[in-house]
Coordinates of C-alpha atoms in Angstrom, one line a residue:
X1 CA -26.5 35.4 47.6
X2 CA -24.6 38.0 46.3
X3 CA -21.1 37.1 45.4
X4 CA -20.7 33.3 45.0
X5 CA -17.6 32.2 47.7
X6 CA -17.1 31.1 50.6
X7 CA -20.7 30.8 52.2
X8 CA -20.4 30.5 55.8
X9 CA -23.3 28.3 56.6
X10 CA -24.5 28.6 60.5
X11 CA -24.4 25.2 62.0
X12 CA -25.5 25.5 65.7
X13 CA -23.3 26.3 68.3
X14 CA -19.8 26.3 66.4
X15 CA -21.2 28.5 63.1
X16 CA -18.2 28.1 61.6
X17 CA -17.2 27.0 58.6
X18 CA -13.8 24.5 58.5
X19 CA -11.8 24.2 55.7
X20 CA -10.1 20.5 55.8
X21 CA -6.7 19.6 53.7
X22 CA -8.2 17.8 50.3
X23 CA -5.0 15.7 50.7
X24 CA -3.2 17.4 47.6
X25 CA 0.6 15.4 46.6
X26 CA 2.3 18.8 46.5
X27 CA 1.3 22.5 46.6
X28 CA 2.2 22.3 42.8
X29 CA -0.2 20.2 42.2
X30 CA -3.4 21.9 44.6
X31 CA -2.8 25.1 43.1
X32 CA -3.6 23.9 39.5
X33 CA -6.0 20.9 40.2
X34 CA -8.9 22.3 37.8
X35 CA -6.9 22.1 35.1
X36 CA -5.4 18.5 36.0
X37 CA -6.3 14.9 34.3
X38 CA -8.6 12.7 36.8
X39 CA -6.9 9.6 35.3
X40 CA -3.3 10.7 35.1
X41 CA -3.7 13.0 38.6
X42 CA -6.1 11.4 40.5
X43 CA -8.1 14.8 41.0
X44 CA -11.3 15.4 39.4
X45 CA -10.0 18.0 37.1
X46 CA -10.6 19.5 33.0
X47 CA -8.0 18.2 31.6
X48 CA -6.5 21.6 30.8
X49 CA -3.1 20.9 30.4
X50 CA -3.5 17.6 28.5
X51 CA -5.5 19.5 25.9
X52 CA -2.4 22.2 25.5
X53 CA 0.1 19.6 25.3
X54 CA -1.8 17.3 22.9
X55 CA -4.3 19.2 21.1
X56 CA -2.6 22.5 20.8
X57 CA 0.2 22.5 20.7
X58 CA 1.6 24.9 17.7
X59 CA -1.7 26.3 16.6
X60 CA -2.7 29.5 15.8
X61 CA -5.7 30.8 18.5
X62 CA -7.3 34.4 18.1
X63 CA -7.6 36.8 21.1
X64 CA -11.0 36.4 22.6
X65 CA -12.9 39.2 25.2
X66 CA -14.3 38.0 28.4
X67 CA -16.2 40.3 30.5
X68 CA -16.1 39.5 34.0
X69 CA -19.0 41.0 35.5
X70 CA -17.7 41.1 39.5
X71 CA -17.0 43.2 41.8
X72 CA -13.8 45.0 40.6
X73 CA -10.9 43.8 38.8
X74 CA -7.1 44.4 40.0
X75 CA -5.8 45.3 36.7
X76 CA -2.1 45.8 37.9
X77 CA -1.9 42.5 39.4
X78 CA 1.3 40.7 37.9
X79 CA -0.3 37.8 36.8
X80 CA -3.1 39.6 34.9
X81 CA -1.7 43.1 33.2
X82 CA -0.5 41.6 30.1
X83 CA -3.6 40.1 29.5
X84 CA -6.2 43.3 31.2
X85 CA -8.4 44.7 28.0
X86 CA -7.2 47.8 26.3
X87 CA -9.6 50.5 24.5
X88 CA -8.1 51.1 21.8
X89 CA -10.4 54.0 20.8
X90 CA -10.4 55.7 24.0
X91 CA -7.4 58.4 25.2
X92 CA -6.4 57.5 28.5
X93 CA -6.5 60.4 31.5
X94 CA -7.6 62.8 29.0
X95 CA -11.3 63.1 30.2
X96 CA -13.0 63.0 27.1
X97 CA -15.4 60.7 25.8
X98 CA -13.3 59.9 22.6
X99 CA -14.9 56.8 21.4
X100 CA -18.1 58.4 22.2
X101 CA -19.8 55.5 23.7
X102 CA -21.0 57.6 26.8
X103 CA -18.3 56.4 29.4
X104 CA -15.4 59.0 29.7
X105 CA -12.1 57.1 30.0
X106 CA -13.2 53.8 30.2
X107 CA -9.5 52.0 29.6
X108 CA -10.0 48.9 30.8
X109 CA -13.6 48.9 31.5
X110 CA -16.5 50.4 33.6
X111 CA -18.0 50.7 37.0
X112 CA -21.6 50.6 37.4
X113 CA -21.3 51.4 41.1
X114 CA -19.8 54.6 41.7
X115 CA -18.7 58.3 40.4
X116 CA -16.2 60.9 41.2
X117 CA -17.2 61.0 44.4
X118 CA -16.4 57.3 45.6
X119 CA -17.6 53.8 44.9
X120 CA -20.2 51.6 46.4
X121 CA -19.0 48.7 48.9
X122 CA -21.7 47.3 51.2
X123 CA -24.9 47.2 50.0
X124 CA -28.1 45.8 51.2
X125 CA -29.8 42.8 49.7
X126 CA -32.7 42.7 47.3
X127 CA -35.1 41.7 50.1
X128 CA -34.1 43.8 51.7
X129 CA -34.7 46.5 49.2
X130 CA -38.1 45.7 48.7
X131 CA -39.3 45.5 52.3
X132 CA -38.2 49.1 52.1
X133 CA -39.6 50.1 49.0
X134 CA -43.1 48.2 49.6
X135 CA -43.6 49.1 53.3
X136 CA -45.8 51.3 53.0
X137 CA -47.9 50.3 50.4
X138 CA -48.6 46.8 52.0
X139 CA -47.8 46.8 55.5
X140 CA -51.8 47.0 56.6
X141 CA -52.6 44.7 53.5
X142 CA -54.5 41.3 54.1
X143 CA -54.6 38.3 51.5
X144 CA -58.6 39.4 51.3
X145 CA -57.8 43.2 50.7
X146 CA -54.8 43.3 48.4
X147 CA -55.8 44.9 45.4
X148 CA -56.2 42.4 42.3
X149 CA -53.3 44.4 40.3
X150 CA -51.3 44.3 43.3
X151 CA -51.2 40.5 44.1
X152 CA -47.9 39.5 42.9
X153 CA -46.2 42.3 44.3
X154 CA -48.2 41.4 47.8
X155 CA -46.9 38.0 47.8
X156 CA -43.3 38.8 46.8
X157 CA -43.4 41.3 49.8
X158 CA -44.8 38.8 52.1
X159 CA -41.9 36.0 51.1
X160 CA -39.6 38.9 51.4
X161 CA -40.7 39.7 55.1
X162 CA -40.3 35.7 56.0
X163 CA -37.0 35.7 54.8
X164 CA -35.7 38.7 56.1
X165 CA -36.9 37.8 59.6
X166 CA -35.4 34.7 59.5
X167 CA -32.0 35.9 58.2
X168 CA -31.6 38.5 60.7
X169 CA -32.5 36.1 63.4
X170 CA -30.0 33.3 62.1
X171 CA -27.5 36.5 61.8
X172 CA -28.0 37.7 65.6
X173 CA -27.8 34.1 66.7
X174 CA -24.6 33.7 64.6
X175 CA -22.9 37.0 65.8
X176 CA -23.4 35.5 69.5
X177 CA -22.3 32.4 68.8
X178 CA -19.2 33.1 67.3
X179 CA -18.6 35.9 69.5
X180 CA -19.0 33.6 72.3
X181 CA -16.6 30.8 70.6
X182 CA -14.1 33.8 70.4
X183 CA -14.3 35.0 73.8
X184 CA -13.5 31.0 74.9
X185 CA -10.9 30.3 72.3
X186 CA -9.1 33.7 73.8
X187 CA -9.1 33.0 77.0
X188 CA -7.7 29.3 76.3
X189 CA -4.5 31.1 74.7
X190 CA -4.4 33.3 77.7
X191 CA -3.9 30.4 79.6
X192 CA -1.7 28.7 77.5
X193 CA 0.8 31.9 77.5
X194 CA 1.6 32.1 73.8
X195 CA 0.0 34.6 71.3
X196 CA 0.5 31.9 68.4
X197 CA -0.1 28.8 69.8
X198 CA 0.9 25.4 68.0
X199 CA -0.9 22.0 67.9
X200 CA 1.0 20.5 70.6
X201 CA -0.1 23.2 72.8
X202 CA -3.6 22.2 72.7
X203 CA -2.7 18.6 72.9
X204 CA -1.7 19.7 75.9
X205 CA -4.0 21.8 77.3
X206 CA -6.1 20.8 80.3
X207 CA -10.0 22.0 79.7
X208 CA -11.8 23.4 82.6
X209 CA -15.0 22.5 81.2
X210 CA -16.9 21.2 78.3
X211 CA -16.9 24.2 76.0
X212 CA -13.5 24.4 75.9
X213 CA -12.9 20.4 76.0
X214 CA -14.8 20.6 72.6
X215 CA -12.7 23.3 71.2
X216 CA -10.0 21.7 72.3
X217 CA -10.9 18.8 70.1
X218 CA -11.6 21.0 67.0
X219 CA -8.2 22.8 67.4
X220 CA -5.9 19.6 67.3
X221 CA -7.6 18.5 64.2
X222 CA -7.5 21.8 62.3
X223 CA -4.1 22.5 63.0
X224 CA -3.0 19.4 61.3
X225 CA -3.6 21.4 58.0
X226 CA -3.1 24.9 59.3
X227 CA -1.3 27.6 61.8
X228 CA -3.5 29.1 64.5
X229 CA -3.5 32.4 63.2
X230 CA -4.3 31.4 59.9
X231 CA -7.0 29.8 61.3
X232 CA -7.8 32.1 63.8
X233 CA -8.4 35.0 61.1
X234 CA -10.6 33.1 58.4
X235 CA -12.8 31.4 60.7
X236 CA -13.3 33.0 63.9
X237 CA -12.7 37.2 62.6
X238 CA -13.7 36.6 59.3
X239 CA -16.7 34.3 60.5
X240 CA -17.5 37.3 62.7
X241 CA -17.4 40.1 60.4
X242 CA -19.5 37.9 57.8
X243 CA -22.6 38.0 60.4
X244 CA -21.9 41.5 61.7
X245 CA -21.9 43.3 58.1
X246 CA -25.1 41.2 57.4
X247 CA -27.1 42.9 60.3
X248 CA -25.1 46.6 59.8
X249 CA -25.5 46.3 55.9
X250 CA -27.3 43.7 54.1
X251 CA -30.6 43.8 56.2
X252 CA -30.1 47.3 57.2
X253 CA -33.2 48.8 55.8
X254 CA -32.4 52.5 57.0
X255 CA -28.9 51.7 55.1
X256 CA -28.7 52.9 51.2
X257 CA -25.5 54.1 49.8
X258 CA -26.5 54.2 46.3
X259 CA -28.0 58.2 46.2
X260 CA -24.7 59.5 47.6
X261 CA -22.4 57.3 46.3
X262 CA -23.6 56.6 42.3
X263 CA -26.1 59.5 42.2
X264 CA -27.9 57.9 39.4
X265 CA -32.0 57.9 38.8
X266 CA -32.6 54.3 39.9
X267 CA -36.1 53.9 39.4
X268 CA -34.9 54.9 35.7
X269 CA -34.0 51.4 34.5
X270 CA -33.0 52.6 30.9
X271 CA -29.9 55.2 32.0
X272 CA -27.3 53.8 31.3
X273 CA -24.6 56.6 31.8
X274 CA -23.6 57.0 35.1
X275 CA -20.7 55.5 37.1
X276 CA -16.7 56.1 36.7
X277 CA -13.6 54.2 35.3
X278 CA -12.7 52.6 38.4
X279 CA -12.5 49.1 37.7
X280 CA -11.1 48.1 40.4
X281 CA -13.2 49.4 43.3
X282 CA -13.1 49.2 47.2
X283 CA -13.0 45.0 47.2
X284 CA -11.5 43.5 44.1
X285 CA -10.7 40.3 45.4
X286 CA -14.0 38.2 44.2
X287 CA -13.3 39.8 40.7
X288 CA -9.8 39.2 40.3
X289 CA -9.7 35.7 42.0
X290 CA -12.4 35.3 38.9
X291 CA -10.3 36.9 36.1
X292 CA -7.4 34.8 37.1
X293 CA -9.2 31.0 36.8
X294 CA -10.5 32.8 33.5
X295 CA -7.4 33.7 31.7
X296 CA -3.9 34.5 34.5
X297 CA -0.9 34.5 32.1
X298 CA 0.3 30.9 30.7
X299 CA 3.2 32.8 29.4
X300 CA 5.7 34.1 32.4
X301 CA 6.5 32.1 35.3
X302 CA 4.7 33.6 37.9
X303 CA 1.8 32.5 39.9
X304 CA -0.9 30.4 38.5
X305 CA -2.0 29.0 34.8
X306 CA -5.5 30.4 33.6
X307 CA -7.8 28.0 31.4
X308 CA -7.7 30.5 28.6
X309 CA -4.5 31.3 27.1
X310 CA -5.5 34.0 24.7
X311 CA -7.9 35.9 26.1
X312 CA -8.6 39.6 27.2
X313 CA -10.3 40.4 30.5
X314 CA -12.5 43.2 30.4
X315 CA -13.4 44.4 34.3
X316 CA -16.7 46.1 34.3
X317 CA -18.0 46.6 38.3
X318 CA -21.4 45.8 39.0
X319 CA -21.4 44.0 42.3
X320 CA -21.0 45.2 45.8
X321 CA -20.6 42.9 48.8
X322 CA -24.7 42.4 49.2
X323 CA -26.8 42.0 46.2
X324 CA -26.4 43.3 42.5
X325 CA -29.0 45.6 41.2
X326 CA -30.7 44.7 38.2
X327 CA -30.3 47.8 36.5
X328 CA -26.3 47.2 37.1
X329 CA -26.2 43.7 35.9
X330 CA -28.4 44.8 32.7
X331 CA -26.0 48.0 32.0
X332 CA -22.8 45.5 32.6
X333 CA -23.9 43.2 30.3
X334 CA -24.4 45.6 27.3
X335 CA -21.2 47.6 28.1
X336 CA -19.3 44.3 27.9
X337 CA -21.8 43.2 24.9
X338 CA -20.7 46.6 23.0
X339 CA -16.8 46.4 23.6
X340 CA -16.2 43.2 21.9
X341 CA -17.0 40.8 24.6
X342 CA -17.5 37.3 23.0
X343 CA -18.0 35.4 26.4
X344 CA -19.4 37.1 29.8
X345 CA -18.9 35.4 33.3
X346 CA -21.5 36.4 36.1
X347 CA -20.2 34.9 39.3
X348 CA -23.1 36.3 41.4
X349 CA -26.9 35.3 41.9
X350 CA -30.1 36.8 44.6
X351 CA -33.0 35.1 45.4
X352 CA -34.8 38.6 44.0
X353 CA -35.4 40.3 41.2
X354 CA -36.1 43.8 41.5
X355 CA -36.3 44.2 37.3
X356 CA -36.2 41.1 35.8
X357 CA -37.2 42.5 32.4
X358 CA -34.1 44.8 31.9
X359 CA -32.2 41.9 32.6
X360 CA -33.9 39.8 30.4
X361 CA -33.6 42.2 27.2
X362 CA -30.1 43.1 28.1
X363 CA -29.9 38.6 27.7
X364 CA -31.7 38.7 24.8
X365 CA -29.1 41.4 23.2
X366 CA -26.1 39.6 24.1
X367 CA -28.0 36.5 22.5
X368 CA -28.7 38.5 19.3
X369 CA -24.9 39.6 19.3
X370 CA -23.8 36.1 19.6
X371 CA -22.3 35.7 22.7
X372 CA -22.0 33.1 25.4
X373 CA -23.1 34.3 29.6
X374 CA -21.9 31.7 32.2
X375 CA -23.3 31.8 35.4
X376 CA -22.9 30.6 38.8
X377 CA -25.5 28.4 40.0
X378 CA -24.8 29.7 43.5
X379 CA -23.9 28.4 46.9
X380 CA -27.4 27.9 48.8
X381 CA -26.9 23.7 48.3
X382 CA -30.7 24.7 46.8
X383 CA -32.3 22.6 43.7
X384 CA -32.8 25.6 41.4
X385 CA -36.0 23.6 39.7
X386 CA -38.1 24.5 43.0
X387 CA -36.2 27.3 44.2
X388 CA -36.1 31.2 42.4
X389 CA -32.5 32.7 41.4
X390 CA -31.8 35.7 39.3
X391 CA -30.6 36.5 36.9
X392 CA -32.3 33.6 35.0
X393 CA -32.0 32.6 31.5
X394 CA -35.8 32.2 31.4
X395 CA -37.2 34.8 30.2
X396 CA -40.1 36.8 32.3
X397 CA -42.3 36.6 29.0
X398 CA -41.7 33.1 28.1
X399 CA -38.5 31.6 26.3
X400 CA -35.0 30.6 27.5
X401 CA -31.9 32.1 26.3
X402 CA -30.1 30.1 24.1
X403 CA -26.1 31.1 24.9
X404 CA -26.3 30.6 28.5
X405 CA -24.8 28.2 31.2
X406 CA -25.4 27.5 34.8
X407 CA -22.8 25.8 36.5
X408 CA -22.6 24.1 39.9
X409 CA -19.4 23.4 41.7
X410 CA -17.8 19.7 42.4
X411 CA -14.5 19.1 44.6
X412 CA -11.6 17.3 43.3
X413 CA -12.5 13.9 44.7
X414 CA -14.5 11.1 42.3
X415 CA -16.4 9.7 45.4
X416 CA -19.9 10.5 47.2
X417 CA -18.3 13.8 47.8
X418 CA -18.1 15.3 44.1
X419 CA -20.5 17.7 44.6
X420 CA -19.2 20.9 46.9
X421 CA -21.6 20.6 49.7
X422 CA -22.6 24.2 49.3
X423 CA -23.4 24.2 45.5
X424 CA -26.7 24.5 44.4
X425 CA -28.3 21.8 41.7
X426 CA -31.1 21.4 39.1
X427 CA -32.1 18.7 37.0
X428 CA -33.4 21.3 34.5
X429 CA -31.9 24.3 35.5
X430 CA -28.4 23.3 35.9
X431 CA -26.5 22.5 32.8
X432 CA -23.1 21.3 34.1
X433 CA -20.3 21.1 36.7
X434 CA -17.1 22.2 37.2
X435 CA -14.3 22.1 40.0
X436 CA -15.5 24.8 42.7
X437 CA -13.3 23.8 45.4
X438 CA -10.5 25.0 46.8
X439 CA -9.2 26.8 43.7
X440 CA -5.7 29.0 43.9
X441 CA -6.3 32.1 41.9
X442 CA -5.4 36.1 41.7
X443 CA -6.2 38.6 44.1
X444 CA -5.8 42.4 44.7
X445 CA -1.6 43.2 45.5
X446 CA -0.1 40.4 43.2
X447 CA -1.1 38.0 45.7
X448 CA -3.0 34.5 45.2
X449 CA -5.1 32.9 47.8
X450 CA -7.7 29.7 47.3
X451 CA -11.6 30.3 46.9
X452 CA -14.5 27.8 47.1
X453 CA -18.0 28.8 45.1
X454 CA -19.5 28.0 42.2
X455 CA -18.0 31.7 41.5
X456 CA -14.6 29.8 41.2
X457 CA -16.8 27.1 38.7
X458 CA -18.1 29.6 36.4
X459 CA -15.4 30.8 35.2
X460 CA -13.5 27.1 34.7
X461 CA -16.4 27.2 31.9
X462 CA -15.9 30.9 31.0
X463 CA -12.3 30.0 30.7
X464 CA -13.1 27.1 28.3
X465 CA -15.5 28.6 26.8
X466 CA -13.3 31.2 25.7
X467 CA -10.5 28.9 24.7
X468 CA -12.6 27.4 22.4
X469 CA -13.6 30.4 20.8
X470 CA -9.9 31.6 20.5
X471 CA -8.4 28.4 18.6
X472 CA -12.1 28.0 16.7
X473 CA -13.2 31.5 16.0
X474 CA -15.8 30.6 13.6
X475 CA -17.9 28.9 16.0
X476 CA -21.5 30.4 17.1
X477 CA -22.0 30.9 20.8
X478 CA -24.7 28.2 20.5
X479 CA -22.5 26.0 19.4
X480 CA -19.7 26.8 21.3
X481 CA -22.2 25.8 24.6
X482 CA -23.5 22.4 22.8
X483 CA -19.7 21.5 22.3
X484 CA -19.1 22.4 26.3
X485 CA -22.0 20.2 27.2
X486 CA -22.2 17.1 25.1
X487 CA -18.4 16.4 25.8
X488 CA -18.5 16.6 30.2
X489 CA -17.2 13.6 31.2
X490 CA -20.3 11.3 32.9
X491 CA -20.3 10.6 36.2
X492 CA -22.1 7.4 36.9
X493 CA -22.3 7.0 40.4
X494 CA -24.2 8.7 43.9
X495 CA -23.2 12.1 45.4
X496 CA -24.4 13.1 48.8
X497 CA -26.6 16.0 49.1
X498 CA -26.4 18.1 52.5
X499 CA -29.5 18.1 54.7
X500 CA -30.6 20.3 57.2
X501 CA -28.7 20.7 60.1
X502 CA -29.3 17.4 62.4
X503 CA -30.3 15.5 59.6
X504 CA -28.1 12.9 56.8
X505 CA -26.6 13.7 53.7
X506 CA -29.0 12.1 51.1
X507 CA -27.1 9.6 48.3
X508 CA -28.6 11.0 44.8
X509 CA -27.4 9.9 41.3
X510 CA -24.7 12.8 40.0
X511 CA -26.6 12.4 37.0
X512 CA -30.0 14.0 38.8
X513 CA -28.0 17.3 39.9
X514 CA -27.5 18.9 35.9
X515 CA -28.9 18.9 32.4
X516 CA -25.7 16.6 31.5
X517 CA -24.7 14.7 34.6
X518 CA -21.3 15.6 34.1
X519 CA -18.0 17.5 34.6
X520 CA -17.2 19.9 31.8
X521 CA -13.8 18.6 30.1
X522 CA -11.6 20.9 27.9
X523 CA -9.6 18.0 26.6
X524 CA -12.9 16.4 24.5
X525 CA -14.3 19.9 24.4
X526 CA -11.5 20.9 21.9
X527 CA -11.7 17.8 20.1
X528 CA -15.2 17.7 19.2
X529 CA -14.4 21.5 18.4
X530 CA -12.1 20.4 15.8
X531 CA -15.3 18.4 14.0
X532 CA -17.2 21.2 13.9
X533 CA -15.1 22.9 11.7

């Protein structure tokens, strides 16, 4: 799935997807409980704070890069300009290439996904793109006449066709359903007379029939925690438009923005010069709710505190609302590689890969240049040691990157339900978690506005990782990941694992989900740091 937040998972008749209170002390305290103390707080949190105020505390750091590799970046936002990436060796407005790195005016960054004539938004997914690309070629195929050369491409074309079948269906049956839960939900505020109806009013209200009885039921408990129209936009419009934009865009297969919009050669994996200085994009809000957990500003008084306090964020655009193209996320990675990034965060993941190998070398050059990638593990609730994701730190032609972490998401609760329900998991694939939940952050308009994903738990570790590197600059990327993982903080009891819809959550050991069994921790991080020096 293309950007990691939010997944709306369809759950029969009421596809919706309720966001509960997590039964916070104070606002204060929600907005910042990543970076809180699970002993001191009671919140499942990094310890952030305790590290500043105890480890420190009147020490010198060095600025560090982080590339956030998203879907735009609001660079103006007030929580985020002082700390936005500056190229120092490029002119601004000027429309020269001055540094001569092939990206005219690249201030702050680059955008893979458009040119002077606009910028990619929607996009399809990778299934999607390869139905259409290997139509024709294997549509009157058979298992006994596929061409021996051909086999692998044959059988990622037939998974394709399974899965895109089944995700338009479950999207036409969710468009319905919510459509239909709408069209009830009106009506019972027709009756009731008022446009923004209150909890007591549908204490109140007397249902007709069993439909709305049951809605009824959901509304009085939801608006414990929440207005109606609050509620009414993220879950019913937003539900809506999630499902609708999946059929119009994402498994469109007559739908392909890209030769308009970019203009690029795409089939030529090794162009890299195309695109514009637009950072920011049509839909910065996934990007800049990213840069915010990274790094927002410690320093002023104003919205939230990022993990990082001496860091630089570095925008550079190379995913759309559907799936990333490989030759994108390659590009994105050397740009940022190039410009002085020393940590890279890639909030996004497909079940897909169109190119895997220009992915892989553009890993294996950020390896050699000695930084650290952090990826989300994604928000399937998926064990990644039976399922495919991309990108992947193992390599098409054998080996595993070596400065590379996948992170799950966990909630701010130390009970069966510290694994966010959507996160995805793998014994061997996933190297740690981080808080995923409900976390406050940046978004476009100097507004702030809380996200759950493993996008939100990538870059917790992006953040750390990058404060690590900024008060202990000497440290490799390697070690700078063995320090994140051998210091998590153990968890030593049973999470529940969703099942399928009808069925129980299973009870696992935490310790079975990830490499470490644990919850990254900045506090112990920066103390073994300090040995390593």
């Amino acid at each position: 799935m293309n950007k990691l937040t939010n997944k709306i998972v369809l759950k029969g008749a009421l596809s919706i997807l309720f966001i509960t209170g997590l039964g916070f002390q104070s606002f204060a305290q929600k907005a910042n409980w990543h970076n809180l103390d699970l002993k001191k707080d009671s919140v499942f949190g990094i310890d952030t704070e305790k590290a500043y105020t105890e480890l420190l505390k009147g020490k010198k750091s060095s600025p560090v890069v982080v590339g956030v590799l998203d879907g735009g970046v609001d660079i103006n936002h007030e929580d985020l300009k002082r700390i936005i990436w500056v190229n120092k060796k490029e002119k601004a407005g000027n429309g020269k290439d001055d540094d001569k790195n092939g990206y005219v005016d690249d201030i702050n960054g680059w955008n893979f996904l458009g040119s002077a004539k606009g910028s990619v938004n929607q996009e399809t997914l990778e299934l999607t793109r390869i139905l259409r690309r290997d139509k024709a070629k294997f549509e009157n195929v058979t298992a006994a006449t596929v061409k021996p050369a051909d086999t692998a491409a044959f059988s990622q074309y037939l998974k394709a066709k399974i899965d895109y079948e089944k995700q338009t269906e479950e999207a036409k049956s969710a468009v319905a359903n919510i459509g239909g839960l709408k069209n009830v939900l009106d009506a019972m505020v027709k009756k009731m007379g008022k446009e923004k109806p209150e909890r007591a009013d549908f204490q109140a209200f007397k249902a007709e029939n069993a439909m709305e009885d049951r809605l009824k039921g959901i509304m009085v408990s939801q608006l414990q925690n929440t207005t109606f129209e609050a509620f009414y936009n993220a879950q019913i419009v937003k539900g809506l438009d999630h499902y609708e934009d999946q059929l119009k865009y994402n498994l469109n297969l007559d739908f392909d923005p890209r030769p308009e919009l970019v203009g690029d050669n795409y089939a030529d994996s090794k162009q890299k010069n195309y695109g514009s200085n637009d950072v920011k994009g049509p839909d910065a809000s996934h990007g800049t709710h990213v840069a915010g957990i990274i790094g927002a500003d410690r320093t002023n008084t104003l919205g939230i505190l990022g993990v990082a306090d001496n860091v630089r964020i570095m925008g550079v655009r190379a995913v759309p609302n559907g799936d990333e193209r490989d030759k994108d996320v390659a590009n994105t990675i050397r740009y940022a590689v190039d410009n002085g990034a020393k940590v890279v965060n890639m909030s996004f993941g497909k079940a897909y890969s169109w190119d895997k190998k220009a992915v892989d070398d553009a890993v294996k050059y950020a390896v050699s240049k000695d930084v650290l990638l952090v990826q989300a593990a994604g928000n399937d609730n998926k064990n990644l040691d039976v399922e495919a994701s991309f990108p992947s730190r193992r390599y098409e032609d054998g080996g595993i990157a070596s400065s590379y972490i996948v992170v799950g998401a966990s909630g701010p609760n130390d009970d069966k339900t510290l694994k966010a329900d959507f996160s995805n998991y793998g014994k061997t694939t996933v190297d740690v978690f981080a808080p995923g939940v409900q976390i406050y952050s940046t978004v476009p308009d100097n507004k702030y506005e809380a996200y759950n994903g493993t996008s939100m738990a990538s870059p917790v570790v992006a953040g750390l990782a990058a404060l690590i590197r900024s008060y202990y600059p000497k440290l490799s990327a390697v070690q700078v990941k063995e320090i994140i993982l051998k210091s998590v903080v153990k968890v030593n009891h049973n999470v529940d694992i969703e099942g399928e819809e009808g069925t129980a959550p299973q009870s696992v050991p935490f310790a079975d989900l990830c490499i470490t069994g644990g919850i990254v921790n900045a506090y112990d991080a920066l103390k073994l740091a300090a040995t390593y020096n």
